[in-house]
XYZ file of C-alpha atoms in Angstrom:
743
model
C -55.103 -62.300 -88.715
C -57.472 -60.954 -91.710
C -56.985 -61.404 -95.482
C -55.699 -58.201 -97.473
C -57.632 -57.375 -100.119
C -55.822 -56.883 -103.223
C -57.133 -54.705 -106.173
C -59.548 -52.141 -105.820
C -62.452 -52.123 -103.275
C -65.655 -52.678 -104.951
C -69.278 -52.093 -104.364
C -70.255 -55.848 -103.314
C -73.843 -55.312 -104.303
C -72.768 -54.693 -107.956
C -70.705 -57.040 -110.206
C -67.882 -55.304 -111.805
C -67.135 -55.123 -115.508
C -64.118 -53.523 -116.968
C -65.128 -50.960 -119.742
C -64.295 -52.927 -123.015
C -61.950 -51.241 -125.414
C -63.900 -49.652 -128.225
C -62.107 -49.358 -131.387
C -62.322 -45.872 -133.455
C -65.532 -45.942 -135.660
C -65.315 -47.551 -139.345
C -61.733 -48.784 -138.351
C -61.479 -51.912 -140.868
C -60.366 -55.099 -140.693
C -56.549 -55.567 -142.175
C -55.131 -58.468 -144.086
C -51.556 -58.203 -144.713
C -50.470 -61.161 -147.206
C -46.607 -61.057 -147.238
C -44.859 -63.191 -149.675
C -41.251 -64.373 -149.762
C -38.464 -63.370 -152.237
C -41.170 -62.881 -154.929
C -39.522 -60.242 -157.212
C -40.774 -56.614 -158.633
C -42.236 -58.454 -162.069
C -43.569 -61.664 -160.482
C -46.893 -60.977 -160.237
C -49.141 -61.167 -163.350
C -50.174 -57.496 -162.880
C -46.369 -56.547 -162.564
C -45.742 -57.622 -165.875
C -44.936 -61.709 -165.469
C -46.942 -64.426 -167.237
C -47.374 -66.340 -163.980
C -50.903 -66.899 -163.837
C -51.817 -64.695 -160.334
C -55.700 -63.900 -160.951
C -56.275 -63.190 -157.634
C -53.738 -60.663 -156.952
C -54.108 -59.346 -160.290
C -57.932 -58.831 -159.169
C -57.117 -57.115 -155.897
C -54.726 -54.620 -158.071
C -57.562 -54.150 -160.770
C -60.311 -53.231 -157.577
C -57.357 -51.141 -156.149
C -53.754 -49.755 -156.384
C -50.422 -51.056 -157.313
C -47.205 -49.101 -156.280
C -44.356 -48.931 -158.114
C -42.015 -47.241 -155.595
C -42.259 -49.489 -152.538
C -39.178 -50.366 -151.030
C -38.023 -53.046 -148.699
C -34.555 -53.713 -146.812
C -33.259 -56.549 -149.134
C -33.482 -59.487 -146.508
C -36.377 -60.919 -144.815
C -35.960 -60.943 -141.300
C -35.218 -57.197 -141.727
C -38.230 -56.409 -143.721
C -40.522 -57.964 -141.518
C -39.076 -55.909 -138.270
C -39.433 -52.418 -140.232
C -42.933 -53.772 -141.633
C -43.984 -54.666 -138.218
C -42.479 -51.788 -135.847
C -42.813 -48.595 -138.315
C -39.130 -48.209 -137.659
C -35.879 -48.944 -139.221
C -34.401 -52.400 -139.197
C -31.236 -51.591 -137.441
C -33.332 -48.948 -135.308
C -35.063 -52.060 -133.583
C -31.814 -54.347 -133.116
C -32.603 -56.386 -136.536
C -29.665 -54.967 -138.721
C -29.074 -58.211 -140.051
C -30.906 -61.451 -139.295
C -32.433 -63.472 -136.886
C -29.948 -66.045 -137.014
C -27.253 -64.203 -134.998
C -26.734 -61.883 -132.435
C -23.281 -59.495 -132.560
C -24.042 -57.531 -129.604
C -24.081 -54.256 -131.150
C -27.271 -52.521 -130.640
C -28.466 -52.625 -134.149
C -27.638 -56.436 -134.721
C -29.269 -58.270 -131.421
C -31.535 -60.354 -133.882
C -34.412 -59.772 -131.890
C -36.927 -56.676 -132.079
C -36.165 -53.950 -129.159
C -39.044 -53.951 -126.657
C -38.781 -49.958 -127.084
C -40.259 -50.758 -130.447
C -43.817 -51.951 -130.610
C -45.242 -54.049 -132.807
C -48.082 -53.217 -135.208
C -50.479 -56.109 -133.004
C -49.468 -54.420 -130.066
C -50.317 -51.010 -130.799
C -53.825 -52.174 -132.804
C -54.448 -54.350 -129.329
C -54.846 -51.339 -127.384
C -57.660 -49.917 -129.550
C -59.969 -53.152 -129.475
C -58.575 -55.296 -132.496
C -57.848 -58.982 -132.685
C -54.740 -59.836 -134.212
C -54.101 -63.563 -135.695
C -50.606 -64.425 -137.535
C -50.304 -67.560 -139.937
C -46.981 -68.260 -141.810
C -43.313 -67.263 -141.171
C -42.113 -65.173 -138.056
C -38.144 -65.147 -138.543
C -37.670 -62.294 -136.241
C -36.679 -63.574 -133.013
C -33.175 -65.932 -132.831
C -33.465 -68.861 -133.947
C -31.704 -69.823 -130.550
C -34.931 -69.066 -128.357
C -37.317 -70.923 -130.811
C -36.780 -73.905 -128.806
C -39.669 -75.533 -126.625
C -38.146 -73.707 -123.576
C -38.144 -70.441 -125.072
C -37.779 -67.729 -124.090
C -41.291 -66.768 -125.465
C -40.973 -62.807 -125.121
C -40.100 -62.774 -128.703
C -42.522 -65.196 -130.032
C -45.782 -63.843 -131.957
C -48.047 -64.388 -128.919
C -45.386 -62.267 -126.993
C -45.246 -59.411 -129.475
C -48.930 -58.648 -129.651
C -50.880 -61.512 -131.866
C -53.802 -63.445 -130.052
C -53.350 -66.634 -132.233
C -50.462 -67.946 -134.162
C -49.779 -70.849 -136.742
C -46.832 -70.871 -138.784
C -43.060 -71.568 -138.397
C -40.279 -69.830 -136.788
C -37.525 -70.039 -139.377
C -36.566 -68.376 -142.305
C -37.855 -71.383 -144.355
C -39.058 -75.085 -143.921
C -40.286 -77.804 -146.234
C -43.641 -77.058 -147.817
C -44.875 -80.873 -147.690
C -43.159 -81.402 -144.195
C -43.097 -78.157 -142.732
C -41.714 -77.828 -138.737
C -45.326 -76.028 -137.520
C -46.011 -74.076 -134.261
C -49.608 -73.669 -132.894
C -49.544 -70.498 -130.598
C -46.066 -71.320 -128.437
C -46.533 -75.217 -128.963
C -44.806 -77.289 -131.663
C -46.957 -79.479 -133.583
C -46.644 -81.987 -136.362
C -48.196 -81.136 -139.653
C -52.070 -82.316 -140.125
C -51.003 -83.849 -143.376
C -48.819 -85.340 -145.606
C -47.487 -85.146 -149.440
C -48.827 -89.052 -150.086
C -52.384 -87.295 -148.647
C -52.123 -84.116 -150.478
C -50.928 -81.783 -147.995
C -48.985 -78.524 -148.590
C -48.394 -75.705 -146.385
C -49.808 -72.879 -148.228
C -53.169 -74.922 -148.103
C -53.088 -75.253 -144.602
C -52.081 -71.682 -143.915
C -54.884 -70.308 -146.125
C -57.312 -72.949 -143.921
C -56.276 -71.564 -140.496
C -56.441 -68.029 -141.918
C -60.212 -68.960 -142.513
C -60.503 -70.496 -139.163
C -59.010 -67.591 -137.485
C -61.622 -64.969 -139.170
C -64.556 -67.636 -138.934
C -64.005 -67.877 -135.056
C -63.425 -64.401 -134.842
C -67.003 -63.696 -136.441
C -68.694 -66.384 -134.712
C -67.528 -64.869 -131.425
C -66.728 -61.110 -131.855
C -68.593 -59.821 -135.201
C -68.629 -56.009 -134.038
C -64.735 -56.306 -133.270
C -62.252 -55.107 -136.117
C -59.493 -58.231 -136.728
C -55.688 -57.893 -138.227
C -54.439 -61.044 -139.813
C -51.174 -61.192 -141.094
C -50.538 -64.068 -143.348
C -46.537 -64.645 -144.196
C -46.530 -67.089 -146.822
C -43.741 -69.534 -147.676
C -44.155 -68.835 -151.380
C -41.301 -68.359 -153.061
C -38.758 -69.041 -150.696
C -36.970 -71.855 -151.335
C -37.233 -75.095 -151.372
C -39.540 -74.094 -154.284
C -42.252 -76.890 -153.869
C -45.622 -77.151 -155.649
C -47.857 -79.864 -157.456
C -46.193 -81.921 -159.840
C -48.668 -80.973 -162.945
C -48.821 -77.407 -162.137
C -44.985 -77.046 -162.449
C -45.316 -79.089 -165.816
C -47.604 -76.792 -166.903
C -44.988 -73.771 -167.138
C -42.123 -75.567 -169.144
C -43.488 -73.923 -172.415
C -43.832 -70.936 -171.018
C -40.283 -70.260 -169.819
C -38.656 -72.404 -172.673
C -37.258 -69.057 -174.264
C -34.915 -68.518 -171.384
C -34.284 -65.705 -169.009
C -32.674 -62.806 -171.729
C -36.509 -63.088 -173.680
C -38.243 -63.499 -170.786
C -36.888 -59.882 -169.353
C -37.574 -58.471 -172.683
C -41.163 -59.574 -172.528
C -41.525 -58.326 -169.021
C -40.373 -54.740 -169.257
C -42.705 -54.252 -172.401
C -45.476 -55.505 -170.445
C -44.787 -53.304 -167.386
C -44.553 -50.421 -169.960
C -47.870 -51.213 -171.366
C -49.419 -51.219 -167.949
C -47.895 -48.067 -166.958
C -45.765 -49.643 -164.203
C -42.567 -47.988 -165.500
C -41.784 -45.041 -167.460
C -41.839 -45.768 -171.375
C -38.051 -44.738 -171.980
C -37.164 -47.354 -169.334
C -33.882 -49.025 -170.095
C -33.079 -52.777 -169.534
C -29.431 -53.099 -167.658
C -27.028 -55.497 -168.759
C -27.058 -58.814 -167.345
C -25.855 -59.019 -164.117
C -22.519 -59.966 -163.013
C -21.975 -63.710 -163.365
C -25.269 -64.423 -165.670
C -24.361 -65.811 -168.747
C -26.901 -65.601 -171.943
C -29.152 -67.935 -172.239
C -28.294 -69.261 -175.792
C -24.948 -69.793 -174.238
C -26.007 -73.082 -172.287
C -26.652 -76.771 -173.872
C -30.160 -77.963 -174.566
C -30.108 -80.107 -171.460
C -29.100 -77.303 -169.198
C -31.699 -75.380 -170.407
C -34.177 -77.778 -169.830
C -33.003 -78.362 -166.171
C -33.049 -74.407 -165.860
C -36.366 -74.030 -167.273
C -37.863 -76.769 -164.755
C -36.126 -74.997 -161.714
C -37.914 -71.697 -162.916
C -41.452 -73.705 -163.749
C -41.394 -75.015 -159.811
C -40.766 -71.526 -158.687
C -43.810 -70.122 -160.781
C -45.849 -72.948 -159.918
C -45.416 -72.025 -156.344
C -46.600 -68.668 -156.701
C -49.362 -69.954 -158.949
C -50.507 -72.301 -156.481
C -50.292 -69.967 -153.505
C -52.520 -67.414 -155.800
C -55.272 -70.276 -156.158
C -55.319 -70.630 -152.321
C -55.390 -66.742 -151.630
C -58.453 -66.944 -153.879
C -60.221 -69.006 -151.151
C -59.531 -66.767 -148.217
C -60.623 -63.679 -150.571
C -63.837 -65.546 -151.482
C -64.659 -66.364 -147.832
C -64.304 -62.734 -146.840
C -67.011 -61.722 -149.317
C -69.171 -64.763 -148.607
C -68.969 -63.769 -144.975
C -69.993 -60.059 -145.675
C -66.445 -58.754 -144.957
C -64.746 -57.876 -147.865
C -66.093 -54.241 -148.323
C -64.932 -53.352 -144.874
C -61.199 -55.097 -145.462
C -58.022 -53.411 -146.163
C -55.979 -55.830 -148.062
C -52.144 -55.413 -148.362
C -50.245 -57.968 -150.874
C -46.457 -57.262 -150.731
C -43.128 -59.358 -151.181
C -40.494 -59.112 -148.610
C -37.157 -58.232 -150.658
C -36.324 -59.108 -154.515
C -35.622 -62.709 -155.930
C -33.028 -64.772 -154.516
C -29.669 -65.153 -156.031
C -28.749 -68.225 -153.463
C -29.541 -70.569 -156.251
C -25.980 -69.572 -158.142
C -25.428 -69.828 -161.566
C -26.808 -73.404 -162.131
C -29.518 -73.959 -159.389
C -30.044 -76.700 -157.201
C -32.036 -79.864 -157.266
C -30.971 -80.397 -154.020
C -29.351 -77.853 -152.291
C -28.402 -79.584 -149.086
C -25.701 -81.603 -151.125
C -23.957 -78.610 -152.244
C -23.782 -76.929 -149.033
C -22.004 -80.164 -147.536
C -19.383 -80.408 -150.149
C -21.252 -82.788 -152.100
C -21.475 -81.716 -156.150
C -24.419 -81.883 -157.877
C -23.410 -82.055 -161.210
C -25.655 -81.404 -164.253
C -26.054 -85.066 -165.121
C -27.364 -85.697 -161.857
C -29.706 -82.335 -162.060
C -31.135 -83.721 -165.392
C -31.684 -87.520 -164.066
C -33.620 -86.013 -161.262
C -35.612 -83.315 -163.337
C -39.068 -85.001 -162.509
C -37.949 -84.967 -158.755
C -37.887 -81.007 -158.874
C -40.234 -79.405 -156.634
C -41.200 -82.556 -154.851
C -41.138 -83.987 -151.225
C -37.505 -84.762 -151.359
C -36.019 -81.505 -152.865
C -34.581 -78.435 -151.949
C -34.931 -76.550 -154.957
C -34.161 -73.257 -155.979
C -33.521 -71.488 -159.454
C -30.367 -70.187 -161.240
C -29.420 -66.422 -160.686
C -30.460 -65.883 -164.491
C -34.283 -66.255 -163.841
C -33.803 -64.318 -160.409
C -32.701 -61.294 -162.707
C -35.800 -61.843 -164.708
C -38.105 -61.829 -161.656
C -36.451 -58.384 -160.533
C -37.082 -56.857 -164.190
C -36.375 -54.386 -164.880
C -33.963 -53.945 -161.901
C -30.429 -54.543 -160.908
C -29.003 -57.135 -158.460
C -30.872 -59.071 -156.138
C -32.250 -60.046 -152.749
C -28.939 -59.202 -150.246
C -28.448 -56.119 -152.566
C -29.318 -52.347 -151.940
C -29.692 -51.752 -155.789
C -33.596 -51.931 -156.928
C -33.376 -55.554 -157.619
C -32.869 -56.031 -153.910
C -35.125 -53.530 -152.663
C -37.946 -52.307 -154.826
C -40.709 -54.798 -154.631
C -44.543 -55.111 -155.645
C -47.434 -53.588 -153.519
C -51.083 -54.257 -153.776
C -53.791 -52.428 -151.717
C -57.401 -53.026 -152.444
C -60.252 -51.772 -149.723
C -63.398 -51.407 -151.934
C -65.454 -49.475 -149.443
C -62.995 -46.537 -149.239
C -60.452 -46.964 -152.063
C -62.672 -45.367 -155.091
C -59.446 -46.049 -157.507
C -59.782 -49.241 -159.624
C -56.586 -50.194 -161.039
C -54.338 -47.024 -160.636
C -51.058 -46.868 -160.011
C -49.192 -45.068 -157.358
C -45.313 -43.824 -158.326
C -44.434 -42.467 -154.886
C -41.391 -43.701 -152.909
C -42.613 -45.579 -150.206
C -40.768 -47.895 -147.668
C -41.445 -51.061 -145.314
C -40.910 -48.852 -141.979
C -43.865 -46.364 -143.552
C -46.582 -49.382 -143.369
C -47.324 -48.966 -139.870
C -47.433 -45.027 -139.661
C -50.227 -45.764 -142.971
C -52.192 -47.869 -141.302
C -52.192 -46.210 -137.956
C -53.612 -43.134 -139.954
C -56.210 -45.222 -141.388
C -57.468 -46.704 -138.284
C -57.422 -43.358 -136.705
C -54.944 -43.796 -133.860
C -51.534 -42.402 -132.400
C -48.677 -44.244 -132.098
C -48.367 -45.122 -127.832
C -45.684 -43.690 -125.761
C -45.814 -47.040 -123.754
C -46.458 -50.196 -124.299
C -46.277 -53.009 -121.395
C -44.767 -50.087 -119.111
C -41.990 -49.640 -121.904
C -41.390 -46.081 -123.371
C -41.367 -46.441 -126.833
C -39.059 -44.968 -129.642
C -40.632 -42.836 -132.076
C -41.838 -43.942 -135.345
C -39.491 -43.389 -137.982
C -41.676 -44.319 -141.134
C -44.064 -41.693 -142.765
C -47.594 -42.461 -143.846
C -48.158 -42.578 -147.301
C -52.232 -43.283 -146.200
C -52.896 -39.808 -148.696
C -51.785 -41.555 -151.659
C -54.892 -44.304 -151.126
C -56.952 -41.813 -151.903
C -55.366 -39.325 -154.326
C -53.344 -39.811 -157.270
C -51.554 -36.545 -156.611
C -50.596 -37.247 -153.164
C -47.111 -35.817 -151.831
C -43.613 -37.435 -152.177
C -42.627 -38.792 -148.900
C -40.363 -35.966 -147.048
C -37.757 -37.957 -144.984
C -34.609 -39.545 -146.753
C -34.424 -43.657 -146.298
C -30.967 -45.470 -146.180
C -30.667 -48.881 -147.022
C -27.813 -51.225 -145.854
C -27.311 -54.956 -145.844
C -24.024 -57.175 -145.616
C -22.140 -53.676 -146.545
C -23.827 -52.949 -149.408
C -25.409 -49.544 -148.958
C -27.956 -47.050 -150.469
C -29.576 -43.603 -149.665
C -32.909 -42.107 -151.309
C -33.908 -38.897 -150.992
C -36.205 -36.376 -152.947
C -36.020 -38.804 -156.015
C -32.276 -39.284 -155.948
C -30.514 -42.363 -155.020
C -26.786 -43.187 -154.105
C -25.841 -46.863 -154.029
C -22.734 -49.009 -153.306
C -22.205 -52.654 -154.146
C -19.778 -53.790 -151.542
C -17.636 -56.959 -152.679
C -17.072 -58.964 -149.134
C -13.704 -58.698 -147.485
C -12.830 -55.178 -149.392
C -12.179 -51.931 -147.572
C -15.563 -50.080 -147.133
C -13.404 -46.694 -148.215
C -12.882 -48.433 -151.780
C -16.351 -49.180 -152.428
C -17.351 -47.586 -155.495
C -21.079 -45.202 -155.111
C -23.259 -44.457 -158.248
C -25.643 -41.774 -158.140
C -28.983 -42.272 -159.967
C -31.950 -39.828 -160.445
C -34.741 -42.405 -159.974
C -37.473 -39.991 -161.028
C -35.734 -40.354 -164.620
C -34.193 -43.490 -164.318
C -36.347 -46.477 -162.976
C -34.016 -49.267 -163.722
C -30.785 -47.342 -162.374
C -28.497 -47.420 -165.422
C -27.615 -43.901 -165.985
C -24.774 -43.550 -163.369
C -24.520 -39.809 -162.607
C -21.619 -39.754 -159.965
C -18.947 -38.038 -162.456
C -21.631 -35.490 -163.571
C -22.985 -34.492 -160.014
C -20.495 -35.208 -157.448
C -21.538 -32.919 -155.338
C -24.874 -34.388 -155.296
C -23.290 -37.778 -154.423
C -21.401 -36.427 -151.670
C -24.244 -34.904 -150.204
C -26.003 -38.352 -150.041
C -23.203 -39.793 -148.770
C -22.997 -37.527 -146.203
C -26.417 -37.899 -145.429
C -26.380 -41.657 -145.301
C -23.215 -41.550 -142.649
C -25.805 -39.630 -140.875
C -28.467 -41.768 -141.043
C -26.234 -44.874 -140.069
C -25.293 -43.290 -137.001
C -28.704 -42.298 -135.598
C -30.291 -45.359 -136.832
C -27.454 -47.855 -135.235
C -26.377 -49.156 -138.369
C -22.535 -48.836 -137.264
C -19.946 -50.366 -136.946
C -20.390 -51.884 -140.267
C -19.716 -55.655 -140.546
C -19.408 -57.463 -143.841
C -17.985 -60.700 -142.452
C -19.693 -63.712 -142.989
C -18.526 -66.549 -141.612
C -16.978 -65.416 -138.473
C -20.567 -63.854 -137.507
C -22.160 -67.083 -137.982
C -19.214 -69.126 -136.114
C -19.210 -66.752 -133.345
C -22.869 -66.775 -132.758
C -22.795 -70.605 -132.611
C -19.983 -70.668 -130.163
C -21.976 -68.005 -127.654
C -25.205 -69.930 -128.218
C -24.131 -73.330 -127.170
C -21.274 -72.542 -125.433
C -19.392 -75.384 -123.956
C -22.295 -77.800 -123.934
C -20.949 -81.218 -124.908
C -24.233 -83.217 -123.565
C -27.805 -83.487 -124.302
C -30.425 -85.978 -122.580
C -33.559 -86.578 -124.338
C -36.051 -88.147 -122.319
C -39.214 -90.272 -123.286
C -42.209 -87.638 -124.060
C -39.820 -84.617 -125.634
C -41.472 -82.902 -128.581
C -39.946 -81.462 -131.645
C -36.510 -79.389 -131.496
C -35.392 -77.166 -133.913
C -32.528 -77.508 -135.571
C -30.673 -74.466 -133.944
C -31.038 -75.920 -130.508
C -30.340 -79.688 -131.188
C -26.645 -81.028 -130.892
C -24.449 -79.665 -133.231
C -22.826 -82.787 -134.433
C -21.196 -80.905 -137.710
C -17.532 -81.685 -138.279
C -16.688 -83.028 -134.765
C -16.884 -86.335 -133.049
C -19.773 -87.720 -131.025
C -21.731 -90.463 -129.593
C -25.465 -91.207 -129.503
C -26.889 -93.962 -127.401
C -30.453 -94.804 -126.799
C -31.668 -96.706 -123.472
C -34.583 -98.720 -124.968
C -36.872 -102.118 -123.954
C -36.971 -104.323 -126.996
C -39.827 -106.613 -127.031
C -40.380 -108.858 -129.988
C -40.728 -107.222 -133.430
C -39.822 -104.214 -131.916
C -38.517 -101.407 -134.783
C -38.925 -97.760 -135.415
C -36.724 -94.716 -135.052
C -34.808 -93.900 -132.078
C -33.578 -90.386 -133.165
C -33.564 -88.718 -136.386
C -32.539 -85.107 -137.607
C -33.322 -83.711 -140.467
C -35.565 -84.863 -143.536
C -35.213 -86.561 -146.460
C -33.059 -83.812 -148.005
C -30.171 -84.088 -145.195
C -29.763 -85.324 -141.926
C -29.259 -88.419 -140.018
C -31.179 -91.378 -138.292
C -30.443 -94.394 -135.654
C -33.422 -96.870 -136.152
C -34.275 -100.418 -135.589
C -35.560 -102.554 -138.532
C -35.891 -106.291 -139.256
C -34.121 -107.064 -135.550
C -31.267 -105.356 -136.510
C -29.763 -101.602 -135.523
C -29.081 -99.110 -138.435
C -27.391 -95.583 -138.882
C -28.096 -93.736 -141.990
C -26.306 -90.541 -142.718
C -27.942 -88.522 -145.701
C -25.993 -86.087 -147.535
C -27.911 -84.431 -149.761
C -30.200 -87.095 -150.762
C -27.174 -89.830 -150.901
C -27.506 -92.487 -147.987
C -24.846 -93.711 -146.312
C -26.105 -97.008 -144.177
C -24.301 -98.855 -141.178
C -26.048 -101.881 -140.050
C -25.560 -103.987 -137.104
C -23.491 -107.315 -137.446
C -25.593 -109.269 -135.455
C -29.564 -109.450 -134.531
C -31.107 -107.750 -131.411
C -32.686 -110.175 -128.877
C -35.539 -108.855 -126.745
C -34.336 -107.111 -123.897
C -33.534 -104.014 -121.790
C -30.599 -102.733 -124.730
C -28.277 -99.888 -124.821
C -28.221 -98.983 -128.464
C -26.052 -96.052 -130.340
C -23.493 -95.003 -132.717
C -20.054 -93.667 -132.132
C -18.574 -90.867 -134.878
C -15.039 -90.527 -135.020
C -13.501 -87.482 -137.051
C -10.494 -88.390 -139.135
C -8.392 -86.033 -141.466
C -9.592 -88.329 -144.479
C -13.624 -88.615 -143.187
C -15.220 -90.154 -140.715
C -15.854 -93.374 -138.898
C -19.279 -94.565 -137.987
C -19.557 -97.638 -135.236
C -22.589 -99.222 -133.937
C -22.617 -100.260 -130.640
C -25.075 -102.254 -128.540
C -24.191 -102.751 -125.137
C -21.328 -100.351 -125.792
C -19.472 -102.708 -127.970
C -18.707 -102.539 -131.679
C -21.634 -104.239 -133.590
C -20.827 -102.816 -137.425
C -18.656 -100.144 -138.878
C -18.571 -97.606 -141.838
C -15.849 -95.235 -143.003
C -16.845 -92.409 -145.481
C -15.518 -89.162 -146.713
C -19.072 -87.955 -146.621
C -20.495 -85.692 -143.403
C -22.008 -82.745 -142.120
C -19.508 -80.091 -143.183
C -21.638 -77.005 -142.763
C -24.930 -78.100 -141.662
C -27.122 -80.804 -140.605
C -30.366 -80.029 -141.703
C -32.955 -77.107 -141.892
C -35.272 -79.597 -140.462
C -35.079 -80.306 -136.677
C -34.755 -83.294 -134.611
C -37.074 -85.397 -132.807
C -37.016 -89.173 -131.034
C -38.669 -92.224 -131.425
C -39.921 -90.694 -134.619
C -38.883 -89.006 -137.909
C -41.877 -86.631 -138.336
C -41.231 -85.014 -141.492
C -40.158 -86.482 -145.043
C -38.029 -89.377 -143.872
C -34.054 -88.957 -143.810
C -33.682 -92.797 -144.520
C -35.286 -95.513 -146.743
C -38.463 -96.151 -144.364
C -42.071 -94.637 -144.763
C -41.921 -91.819 -141.772
C -43.171 -91.290 -139.251
C -41.817 -94.935 -138.473
C -42.430 -94.613 -134.639
C -40.738 -96.756 -132.224
C -42.579 -99.696 -131.125
C -40.510 -100.619 -128.257
C -40.127 -98.922 -125.132
C -37.611 -96.125 -125.560
C -36.665 -94.311 -122.395
C -34.100 -91.783 -123.224
C -31.375 -90.868 -126.206
C -28.019 -89.038 -124.637
C -25.759 -87.390 -127.321
C -22.298 -86.913 -126.292
C -20.402 -84.417 -128.364
C -16.130 -84.203 -128.280
C -14.931 -80.343 -128.327
C -12.748 -81.408 -131.970
C -15.209 -79.742 -133.762
C -13.393 -77.812 -136.842
C -16.027 -76.153 -139.484
C -15.272 -73.957 -142.202
C -17.037 -70.538 -141.258
C -17.194 -69.136 -144.797
C -18.989 -72.293 -146.274
C -21.344 -71.935 -143.340
C -22.020 -68.621 -143.998
C -22.674 -69.493 -147.497
C -25.253 -72.282 -146.527
C -26.835 -69.802 -143.602
C -27.536 -66.916 -146.153
C -29.022 -69.444 -148.933
C -31.721 -70.328 -145.746
C -32.239 -66.814 -145.292
């Protein structure tokens, strides 16, 4: 039987080489630098005293946009930026953290919505990504995938970064391509994720130039800065205390004055009243103001630190002769975050598990803020200042949530130097703009899948002409029931109190062309205009899969968790297993469970058997000084039980059994299944374990307990089994509050 030839019949006398894909003539390299939770006024060139000379220099060499808009949250803006379509239209109506089953809320970008790297790849580009992804369900970020929603599954050729909404900057959960890896350094030796991401970005480009210097590249650099936890070098944090000592009320006034001087906002722009719940700075005590200032200093230092390292990347482009032909965009994914609440947090993990963080504790930990054992976030008064002169915050569809900085520089093509563009633009306009600049049309089919049309509108003309036309298409907004619509310079917007009826929402009307900060509500003066925009909103909502509206926080997270883990009650972790993200690890919150490790102990064996979490929250089962220990970490406070007898070298079954009780939890250590020590405490994982994941045989991040990480187990660990009882009872709304702070 003869062999069957597969593929085209070739002339065997001549070698066959496929014709290489050639990019359009003059196609630029593209560098997108995406910041996280940075407000409209936070860059120095947008009015802030925060030192951002690199970004300011890029703005001075190019353009700033005062009318760039996003979607109010991170997953959603990233989906729009990557696809050129509205976030609901591509299935990312809310967050990557859950899938509600409705087409607009799957938590994963639809295959019908090709991404920018998928579109550029067809025209010869190589695509690289460093940093935050967060546009695939977190339940699909484990070591078994599926990987079709990961960066390499959506068009990137290389990836180095993290999959979740946030990560510890000193001990991040890193992925290289499709594989979790340990960070290449620690806090003690000077490691910080921002520096690492810049190092990897430089390597991607240097490798590219070494191998394919004539081929254009696209680098998507999505920094962790300035999402909580706000972490930066201590000296840099302290350098900002004096800068912000006057408080948020004075700071807002200063920023607005600076914005007027810069021409970013009209001279008659009015500062809105303080956002709901924000008290005057002077109404707080001296100690409270001291804490609030330091929390703001950590945020500012994180941005300053990022700018310093971005300078290294820009300098490399200069040294490599790439700068002139590289189109650089610097932007933020949404407004500044309100998740720090009225008082901010030194370590938010405690309060999320009902462990209070009183002001006295915050003050005592002042010098820890921004360090490796904190999960810091600033009070919403400082978030309000970040968003100057706009109202409200991230999550909201008022300007403070959706109006963001955008800096664009392209020395060889953009002749303007330091000019400001005031045209309205939206996140979904980025892909059409870049495709027009490159000189290609969006494909009809990608990987055999027919493509939905782009919904954004190119603003490429504004790169080269100050008088480029205004956007023609209306643009809707929706997040957690908050709604809005921009059309021809007007904006209708509704703030939606959770749990209230949508029909009871109070719509406001603003003429943005004459009211930058949304302070002059014209609803009563132009009711016909308001009704026109509201009708248009409903029409857009239907077309873009926004419906049904759903403002339920707690039930959405609870339903998703139940659906993802289903009835699974048993996890077996064998020797050789790598890292597990928290969303695919055993969910031991508010329930009874047992952990048992099968080990061979040798003389002097010690180390971690299983750990989940980090220094801010989590649990660890470990051997030290010849005894078994279990540590429960709630907001940095340790609850430890140690075995009442030593461990002799031998094959052993070592574990802990946790029993949920109405008045607390009992932790019982076990050796060969027999009780070996007990602790009863009211502390426990009420809403979350940690946003850092799980390991066996070591503690890979900042340590959960009082040992030096990674505290590798020196005996032989065969496997660890976690068995959970069906008595879980979590408070859905509290879980939702914690999850929203994670985004």
